[in-house]
Structure formats: C-alpha cells, structure tokens
PDB file of C-alpha atoms in Angstrom:
ATOM      1  CA  MET A 175     -47.775  71.155  21.736  1.00  0.00           C
ATOM      2  CA  GLY A 176     -46.289  67.868  20.275  1.00  0.00           C
ATOM      3  CA  LYS A 177     -44.289  66.997  17.050  1.00  0.00           C
ATOM      4  CA  GLU A 178     -44.695  64.726  14.083  1.00  0.00           C
ATOM      5  CA  ALA A 179     -42.430  63.646  11.553  1.00  0.00           C
ATOM      6  CA  ARG A 180     -43.166  60.922   8.784  1.00  0.00           C
ATOM      7  CA  GLY A 181     -40.651  59.156   6.726  1.00  0.00           C
ATOM      8  CA  VAL A 182     -38.543  58.681   9.916  1.00  0.00           C
ATOM      9  CA  TRP A 183     -36.038  55.510   9.798  1.00  0.00           C
ATOM     10  CA  GLY A 184     -36.159  53.849  13.409  1.00  0.00           C
ATOM     11  CA  GLN A 185     -33.629  51.504  14.551  1.00  0.00           C
ATOM     12  CA  LEU A 186     -35.096  49.760  17.641  1.00  0.00           C
ATOM     13  CA  SER A 187     -34.151  46.692  19.798  1.00  0.00           C
ATOM     14  CA  ASP A 188     -36.899  44.782  17.724  1.00  0.00           C
ATOM     15  CA  GLY A 189     -35.840  45.614  14.570  1.00  0.00           C
ATOM     16  CA  GLU A 190     -35.565  48.396  11.972  1.00  0.00           C
ATOM     17  CA  SER A 191     -38.323  50.238   9.775  1.00  0.00           C
ATOM     18  CA  ASP A 192     -39.732  53.312   8.143  1.00  0.00           C
ATOM     19  CA  GLY A 193     -42.245  54.988  10.223  1.00  0.00           C
ATOM     20  CA  LYS A 194     -43.850  57.848  12.043  1.00  0.00           C
ATOM     21  CA  LEU A 195     -42.347  59.645  14.964  1.00  0.00           C
ATOM     22  CA  LEU A 196     -44.575  61.672  17.367  1.00  0.00           C
ATOM     23  CA  TRP A 197     -43.661  63.625  20.425  1.00  0.00           C
ATOM     24  CA  GLU A 198     -46.784  63.679  22.620  1.00  0.00           C
ATOM     25  CA  PRO A 199     -45.563  64.738  26.085  1.00  0.00           C
ATOM     26  CA  PRO A 200     -44.281  62.980  27.954  1.00  0.00           C
ATOM     27  CA  LYS A 201     -44.130  60.099  25.428  1.00  0.00           C
ATOM     28  CA  LEU A 202     -42.097  59.856  22.346  1.00  0.00           C
ATOM     29  CA  ILE A 203     -43.875  57.291  19.975  1.00  0.00           C
ATOM     30  CA  PHE A 204     -42.889  55.476  16.959  1.00  0.00           C
ATOM     31  CA  ARG A 205     -45.122  53.836  14.606  1.00  0.00           C
ATOM     32  CA  GLY A 206     -43.896  51.613  11.844  1.00  0.00           C
ATOM     33  CA  ALA A 207     -43.289  47.873  11.020  1.00  0.00           C
ATOM     34  CA  VAL A 208     -41.796  47.935  14.554  1.00  0.00           C
ATOM     35  CA  ARG A 209     -43.035  50.124  17.425  1.00  0.00           C
ATOM     36  CA  GLY A 210     -42.087  51.710  20.572  1.00  0.00           C
ATOM     37  CA  ILE A 211     -43.015  54.182  23.152  1.00  0.00           C
ATOM     38  CA  TYR A 212     -40.456  55.891  25.290  1.00  0.00           C
ATOM     39  CA  GLN A 213     -40.661  58.246  28.350  1.00  0.00           C
ATOM     40  CA  GLY A 214     -38.766  58.939  31.442  1.00  0.00           C
ATOM     41  CA  HIS A 215     -35.654  56.944  31.845  1.00  0.00           C
ATOM     42  CA  ALA A 216     -35.511  56.205  28.132  1.00  0.00           C
ATOM     43  CA  LEU A 217     -35.253  59.942  27.211  1.00  0.00           C
ATOM     44  CA  ARG A 218     -33.003  60.979  30.169  1.00  0.00           C
ATOM     45  CA  ASP A 219     -29.781  60.818  27.981  1.00  0.00           C
ATOM     46  CA  LEU A 220     -31.329  61.874  24.861  1.00  0.00           C
ATOM     47  CA  ARG A 221     -28.813  63.002  22.264  1.00  0.00           C
ATOM     48  CA  VAL A 222     -28.285  64.244  18.644  1.00  0.00           C
ATOM     49  CA  GLU A 223     -25.693  62.388  16.291  1.00  0.00           C
ATOM     50  CA  GLY A 224     -25.872  63.766  12.744  1.00  0.00           C
ATOM     51  CA  ASP A 225     -29.379  63.614  11.672  1.00  0.00           C
ATOM     52  CA  ASP A 226     -30.218  60.924  14.410  1.00  0.00           C
ATOM     53  CA  LEU A 227     -32.160  61.329  17.683  1.00  0.00           C
ATOM     54  CA  VAL A 228     -30.587  58.762  19.897  1.00  0.00           C
ATOM     55  CA  LEU A 229     -32.075  57.316  23.013  1.00  0.00           C
ATOM     56  CA  THR A 230     -30.523  56.203  26.342  1.00  0.00           C
ATOM     57  CA  ASP A 231     -30.711  52.566  25.215  1.00  0.00           C
ATOM     58  CA  GLY A 232     -29.099  53.313  21.723  1.00  0.00           C
ATOM     59  CA  THR A 233     -32.540  53.444  19.895  1.00  0.00           C
ATOM     60  CA  ARG A 234     -32.191  55.966  17.132  1.00  0.00           C
ATOM     61  CA  PHE A 235     -34.450  57.777  14.696  1.00  0.00           C
ATOM     62  CA  THR A 236     -33.043  59.210  11.531  1.00  0.00           C
ATOM     63  CA  LEU A 237     -34.910  62.594  10.734  1.00  0.00           C
ATOM     64  CA  GLU A 238     -34.778  65.106   7.930  1.00  0.00           C
ATOM     65  CA  PRO A 239     -31.540  67.267   7.894  1.00  0.00           C
ATOM     66  CA  GLY A 240     -31.602  69.743  10.550  1.00  0.00           C
ATOM     67  CA  GLN A 241     -34.599  68.142  12.486  1.00  0.00           C
ATOM     68  CA  ALA A 242     -32.919  66.171  15.011  1.00  0.00           C
ATOM     69  CA  GLY A 243     -31.779  69.254  17.091  1.00  0.00           C
ATOM     70  CA  LYS A 244     -35.295  70.767  16.944  1.00  0.00           C
ATOM     71  CA  TRP A 245     -36.800  67.391  18.264  1.00  0.00           C
ATOM     72  CA  LEU A 246     -34.079  67.442  21.038  1.00  0.00           C
ATOM     73  CA  HIS A 247     -34.943  70.807  22.156  1.00  0.00           C
ATOM     74  CA  ALA A 248     -38.807  70.265  22.171  1.00  0.00           C
ATOM     75  CA  ILE A 249     -38.386  66.957  24.155  1.00  0.00           C
ATOM     76  CA  GLN A 250     -36.110  68.645  26.758  1.00  0.00           C
ATOM     77  CA  ASN A 251     -38.288  71.672  27.154  1.00  0.00           C
ATOM     78  CA  PRO A 252     -41.806  70.119  27.530  1.00  0.00           C
ATOM     79  CA  PRO A 253     -44.892  72.616  27.532  1.00  0.00           C
ATOM     80  CA  GLY A 254     -45.798  73.876  30.944  1.00  0.00           C
ATOM     81  CA  ARG A 255     -49.370  74.139  32.326  1.00  0.00           C
ATOM     82  CA  LEU A 256     -50.063  77.449  30.881  1.00  0.00           C
ATOM     83  CA  ASP A 257     -48.795  76.241  27.498  1.00  0.00           C
ATOM     84  CA  LYS A 258     -51.295  73.253  27.545  1.00  0.00           C
ATOM     85  CA  LEU A 259     -54.135  75.549  28.536  1.00  0.00           C
ATOM     86  CA  GLY A 260     -53.264  77.890  25.604  1.00  0.00           C
ATOM     87  CA  VAL A 261     -52.503  80.939  27.721  1.00  0.00           C
ATOM     88  CA  LYS A 262     -50.722  83.533  25.678  1.00  0.00           C
ATOM     89  CA  ALA A 263     -49.401  86.938  26.659  1.00  0.00           C
ATOM     90  CA  GLY A 264     -51.822  89.852  25.860  1.00  0.00           C
ATOM     91  CA  GLN A 265     -55.036  87.714  26.159  1.00  0.00           C
ATOM     92  CA  THR A 266     -57.940  88.678  28.419  1.00  0.00           C
ATOM     93  CA  VAL A 267     -58.165  86.153  31.014  1.00  0.00           C
ATOM     94  CA  VAL A 268     -60.985  85.914  33.680  1.00  0.00           C
ATOM     95  CA  VAL A 269     -60.695  83.504  36.701  1.00  0.00           C
ATOM     96  CA  GLU A 270     -63.883  82.666  38.576  1.00  0.00           C
ATOM     97  CA  GLY A 271     -64.277  80.259  41.445  1.00  0.00           C
ATOM     98  CA  ILE A 272     -60.770  79.222  41.433  1.00  0.00           C
ATOM     99  CA  ASP A 273     -58.767  79.538  44.850  1.00  0.00           C
ATOM    100  CA  ASP A 274     -55.311  78.166  43.673  1.00  0.00           C
ATOM    101  CA  ALA A 275     -52.575  80.546  44.674  1.00  0.00           C
ATOM    102  CA  GLU A 276     -50.039  78.692  42.632  1.00  0.00           C
ATOM    103  CA  PHE A 277     -51.965  78.700  39.452  1.00  0.00           C
ATOM    104  CA  LEU A 278     -52.932  82.429  40.029  1.00  0.00           C
ATOM    105  CA  ASP A 279     -49.352  83.320  40.453  1.00  0.00           C
ATOM    106  CA  GLU A 280     -48.290  81.311  37.515  1.00  0.00           C
ATOM    107  CA  LEU A 281     -51.005  82.902  35.318  1.00  0.00           C
ATOM    108  CA  SER A 282     -49.829  86.577  36.589  1.00  0.00           C
ATOM    109  CA  THR A 283     -46.584  86.112  34.985  1.00  0.00           C
ATOM    110  CA  ARG A 284     -48.244  85.687  31.411  1.00  0.00           C
ATOM    111  CA  ALA A 285     -51.537  86.977  31.295  1.00  0.00           C
ATOM    112  CA  PRO A 286     -52.704  88.459  34.686  1.00  0.00           C
ATOM    113  CA  PRO A 287     -56.434  87.656  35.207  1.00  0.00           C
ATOM    114  CA  VAL A 288     -58.888  90.717  35.036  1.00  0.00           C
ATOM    115  CA  GLU A 289     -62.396  91.480  35.546  1.00  0.00           C
ATOM    116  CA  ALA A 290     -64.130  91.738  32.202  1.00  0.00           C
ATOM    117  CA  TYR A 291     -67.564  91.051  30.833  1.00  0.00           C
ATOM    118  CA  GLU A 292     -66.792  91.160  27.056  1.00  0.00           C
ATOM    119  CA  ASP A 293     -64.231  90.016  24.712  1.00  0.00           C
ATOM    120  CA  ILE A 294     -62.919  87.373  26.971  1.00  0.00           C
ATOM    121  CA  ASP A 295     -60.165  85.159  25.377  1.00  0.00           C
ATOM    122  CA  LEU A 296     -60.046  82.549  28.314  1.00  0.00           C
ATOM    123  CA  LEU A 297     -62.362  81.984  31.210  1.00  0.00           C
ATOM    124  CA  PHE A 298     -61.438  79.654  33.965  1.00  0.00           C
ATOM    125  CA  LEU A 299     -64.422  78.533  35.937  1.00  0.00           C
ATOM    126  CA  GLY A 300     -64.027  76.408  38.978  1.00  0.00           C
ATOM    127  CA  VAL A 301     -67.231  74.187  39.747  1.00  0.00           C
ATOM    128  CA  GLU A 302     -68.051  72.242  42.697  1.00  0.00           C
ATOM    129  CA  ASP A 303     -71.881  71.302  42.064  1.00  0.00           C
ATOM    130  CA  LEU A 304     -74.284  71.752  39.344  1.00  0.00           C
ATOM    131  CA  ALA A 305     -75.553  75.114  40.987  1.00  0.00           C
ATOM    132  CA  ASP A 306     -72.404  76.591  39.633  1.00  0.00           C
ATOM    133  CA  PHE A 307     -73.491  76.222  36.122  1.00  0.00           C
ATOM    134  CA  ASP A 308     -76.298  78.662  36.687  1.00  0.00           C
ATOM    135  CA  GLN A 309     -73.898  81.539  35.860  1.00  0.00           C
ATOM    136  CA  MET A 310     -72.577  80.015  32.489  1.00  0.00           C
ATOM    137  CA  GLU A 311     -75.030  81.778  30.243  1.00  0.00           C
ATOM    138  CA  ASP A 312     -73.829  85.230  31.458  1.00  0.00           C
ATOM    139  CA  LEU A 313     -70.131  84.145  31.448  1.00  0.00           C
ATOM    140  CA  VAL A 314     -70.235  82.381  27.843  1.00  0.00           C
ATOM    141  CA  GLY A 315     -71.981  85.623  26.544  1.00  0.00           C
ATOM    142  CA  GLY A 316     -68.818  87.655  27.351  1.00  0.00           C
ATOM    143  CA  LEU A 317     -66.480  85.218  25.298  1.00  0.00           C
ATOM    144  CA  ALA A 318     -64.617  86.695  22.235  1.00  0.00           C
ATOM    145  CA  ALA A 319     -65.348  85.180  18.875  1.00  0.00           C
ATOM    146  CA  LYS A 320     -62.576  82.481  19.338  1.00  0.00           C
ATOM    147  CA  GLY A 321     -62.810  82.510  23.155  1.00  0.00           C
ATOM    148  CA  ALA A 322     -62.894  79.581  25.162  1.00  0.00           C
ATOM    149  CA  ILE A 323     -63.944  78.382  28.706  1.00  0.00           C
ATOM    150  CA  TRP A 324     -62.022  75.828  30.915  1.00  0.00           C
ATOM    151  CA  ILE A 325     -64.188  74.208  33.497  1.00  0.00           C
ATOM    152  CA  VAL A 326     -62.018  73.118  36.271  1.00  0.00           C
ATOM    153  CA  ALA A 327     -63.226  70.334  38.814  1.00  0.00           C
ATOM    154  CA  LYS A 328     -61.993  68.054  41.352  1.00  0.00           C
ATOM    155  CA  LYS A 329     -60.954  64.648  39.863  1.00  0.00           C
ATOM    156  CA  GLY A 330     -61.000  61.119  41.254  1.00  0.00           C
ATOM    157  CA  LYS A 331     -63.485  58.813  43.080  1.00  0.00           C
ATOM    158  CA  GLY A 332     -64.327  61.420  45.726  1.00  0.00           C
ATOM    159  CA  ALA A 333     -65.129  64.258  43.270  1.00  0.00           C
ATOM    160  CA  PRO A 334     -68.485  65.978  43.849  1.00  0.00           C
ATOM    161  CA  LEU A 335     -69.341  66.106  40.247  1.00  0.00           C
ATOM    162  CA  LYS A 336     -68.793  63.344  37.907  1.00  0.00           C
ATOM    163  CA  ASP A 337     -67.370  63.930  34.140  1.00  0.00           C
ATOM    164  CA  VAL A 338     -70.772  62.806  32.798  1.00  0.00           C
ATOM    165  CA  GLU A 339     -72.497  65.619  34.802  1.00  0.00           C
ATOM    166  CA  ILE A 340     -70.010  68.392  33.682  1.00  0.00           C
ATOM    167  CA  LEU A 341     -70.342  67.368  30.018  1.00  0.00           C
ATOM    168  CA  ALA A 342     -74.191  67.193  30.143  1.00  0.00           C
ATOM    169  CA  ALA A 343     -74.284  70.757  32.023  1.00  0.00           C
ATOM    170  CA  ALA A 344     -72.083  72.382  29.547  1.00  0.00           C
ATOM    171  CA  ARG A 345     -73.505  70.744  26.401  1.00  0.00           C
ATOM    172  CA  GLU A 346     -77.035  71.831  27.489  1.00  0.00           C
ATOM    173  CA  ARG A 347     -75.888  75.232  27.690  1.00  0.00           C
ATOM    174  CA  GLY A 348     -74.621  75.351  23.932  1.00  0.00           C
ATOM    175  CA  LEU A 349     -71.056  74.562  24.521  1.00  0.00           C
ATOM    176  CA  VAL A 350     -68.831  71.994  22.868  1.00  0.00           C
ATOM    177  CA  ASP A 351     -65.886  70.072  24.559  1.00  0.00           C
ATOM    178  CA  THR A 352     -62.658  70.092  22.711  1.00  0.00           C
ATOM    179  CA  LYS A 353     -59.829  69.208  25.034  1.00  0.00           C
ATOM    180  CA  VAL A 354     -59.124  67.905  28.566  1.00  0.00           C
ATOM    181  CA  CYS A 355     -55.780  68.208  30.478  1.00  0.00           C
ATOM    182  CA  ALA A 356     -54.383  67.933  33.842  1.00  0.00           C
ATOM    183  CA  PHE A 357     -54.999  71.313  35.984  1.00  0.00           C
ATOM    184  CA  SER A 358     -53.315  70.034  39.087  1.00  0.00           C
ATOM    185  CA  LYS A 359     -52.666  66.887  41.217  1.00  0.00           C
ATOM    186  CA  THR A 360     -56.493  67.404  42.603  1.00  0.00           C
ATOM    187  CA  HIS A 361     -58.098  69.082  39.611  1.00  0.00           C
ATOM    188  CA  THR A 362     -58.593  68.534  36.097  1.00  0.00           C
ATOM    189  CA  ALA A 363     -59.731  71.049  33.201  1.00  0.00           C
ATOM    190  CA  LEU A 364     -62.081  70.623  30.373  1.00  0.00           C
ATOM    191  CA  ARG A 365     -61.960  72.982  27.421  1.00  0.00           C
ATOM    192  CA  PHE A 366     -65.284  74.187  25.786  1.00  0.00           C
ATOM    193  CA  VAL A 367     -66.314  76.442  22.990  1.00  0.00           C
ATOM    194  CA  ARG A 368     -69.480  77.795  21.935  1.00  0.00           C
ATOM    195  CA  ARG A 369     -71.552  75.442  19.632  1.00  0.00           C
ATOM    196  CA  LYS A 370     -72.015  77.176  16.120  1.00  0.00           C
ATOM    197  CA  GLY A 371     -75.381  78.716  16.179  1.00  0.00           C
ATOM    198  CA  GLY A 372     -75.147  78.396  20.098  1.00  0.00           C
ATOM    199  CA  ALA A 373     -77.941  75.857  20.178  1.00  0.00           C
ATOM    200  CA  ALA A 374     -78.302  73.748  23.232  1.00  0.00           C
ATOM    201  CA  VAL A 375     -78.285  70.067  22.711  1.00  0.00           C
ATOM    202  CA  LYS A 376     -79.265  66.978  24.789  1.00  0.00           C
ATOM    203  CA  ALA A 377     -76.021  65.443  25.993  1.00  0.00           C
ATOM    204  CA  ALA A 378     -75.050  62.448  24.420  1.00  0.00           C
ATOM    205  CA  PRO A 379     -74.399  59.369  26.565  1.00  0.00           C
ATOM    206  CA  VAL A 380     -71.151  59.209  28.250  1.00  0.00           C
ATOM    207  CA  GLU A 381     -69.769  56.222  30.038  1.00  0.00           C
ATOM    208  CA  ASP A 382     -69.777  56.532  33.567  1.00  0.00           C
ATOM    209  CA  ASP A 383     -66.304  56.357  35.010  1.00  0.00           C
ATOM    210  CA  ASP A 384     -65.657  56.989  38.636  1.00  0.00           C
ATOM    211  CA  ALA A 385     -62.055  57.838  38.022  1.00  0.00           C
ATOM    212  CA  GLY A 386     -63.207  60.923  36.211  1.00  0.00           C
ATOM    213  CA  PHE A 387     -61.446  62.512  33.004  1.00  0.00           C
ATOM    214  CA  ASP A 388     -58.528  60.941  31.398  1.00  0.00           C
ATOM    215  CA  ASP A 389     -56.222  63.944  31.610  1.00  0.00           C
ATOM    216  CA  GLU A 390     -53.885  64.739  28.836  1.00  0.00           C
ATOM    217  CA  ASP A 391     -50.300  65.385  30.155  1.00  0.00           C
TER     218      ASP A 391
END
C-alpha cells in the first residue's frame, strides 16, 4: 500500500542529496546521503510545487515529472483497515470467532462475510486460546488456491496468547506467516498462507516479547 521512488533529489534541513523516497503509512522516509523520516504535523500542509513535493517545514523532494501529484494524493488518502487486510470487492470472505460490530459493518460495505466451506479468499479467525486452533485443519482446507487466513488475537501484556504461541500453532499446521497489521486498538492480525506442499514444520524459535506483535500501521 506504500510507494517508492528512486533518483529523488531531497532538500532537507541537514543538506541536499540524491536518494530514495518511500511512503510507508504513516511515515514518509527519505534515504540518501542525508536522511529524514516525516509523519503527523510534518505532512499536515503537504503541497505540490511543480515536480516538488513540499512538506510543512519547507523540506522538498523533486520527483519525476507528473509524480508529485500522485504522491500527494497517496499520502493524503492513506489506506484504511480493509485495504491493509487485502479485502477486495467480490471476494469470498468468511469470519469465525470475531465479535467486532465495527469490523463486521465495515466489511459488509466491501465484501459481506458468508458461510462457505471451499474457495475462500480470506478467512478471519479470532483466537483466545490454543484450543481455537483445533478447527484450523478444516478451515484451511477450504481456502482457495491463493487464499489466506488472518488470525486475530488480543495484543498487549495481558493477552491470553503470546505471539510465539500463535506462530508455533499455525506453523505446525502447515501455514506460513506473511504479514502482521493492526486490527484494532485491542487486537492484532497475523496473515498466513498454506506452505507449499502443506507440510507442517516445527516452529522456529521466536523471541518471547510480552508486548506481542509489532503491528504494521
């Protein structure tokens, strides 16, 4: 959902240089001989001047002709939760064990959840303890060839399941984790797809972190 441009001329408070510009919501990042990371107030008065993308403090980045306006639009219209979760209209979406009225209402505007047992594009599974993984085999068996499962769990120090437990339980059932993102203020979501060949593997050691997953914004 981000953007990347190389060969960008950056004029920063610390100097000027050629470099790479990245939009990784909510951060605008410049990497060159001089570097900078901008978000929040720094992007509040973002504007375009010719081929330049100009920030609140006057920092500017010169992009290829016609690109500055596209960057402005992308930054001012960041992806929403459904975009980050990869939900697209027309997909077959199944929700199990998630009692989140706001999410369900949001989902219904793009891809209303259905009861399905095969060709599932996205499966959202809420888990609270390891017993919830017992249904994984049947659920994963219904995924479409390119389908994915989002495991949604409470985050933080008081979470009943730690990230290492979720990763281990999923990997042992032949799944591979591909992405993590914030689901809500209280929950995180980790995306899994079927391992090629479907073989279960012993989970690799993961550092135990009481804070839980480091959500992508």
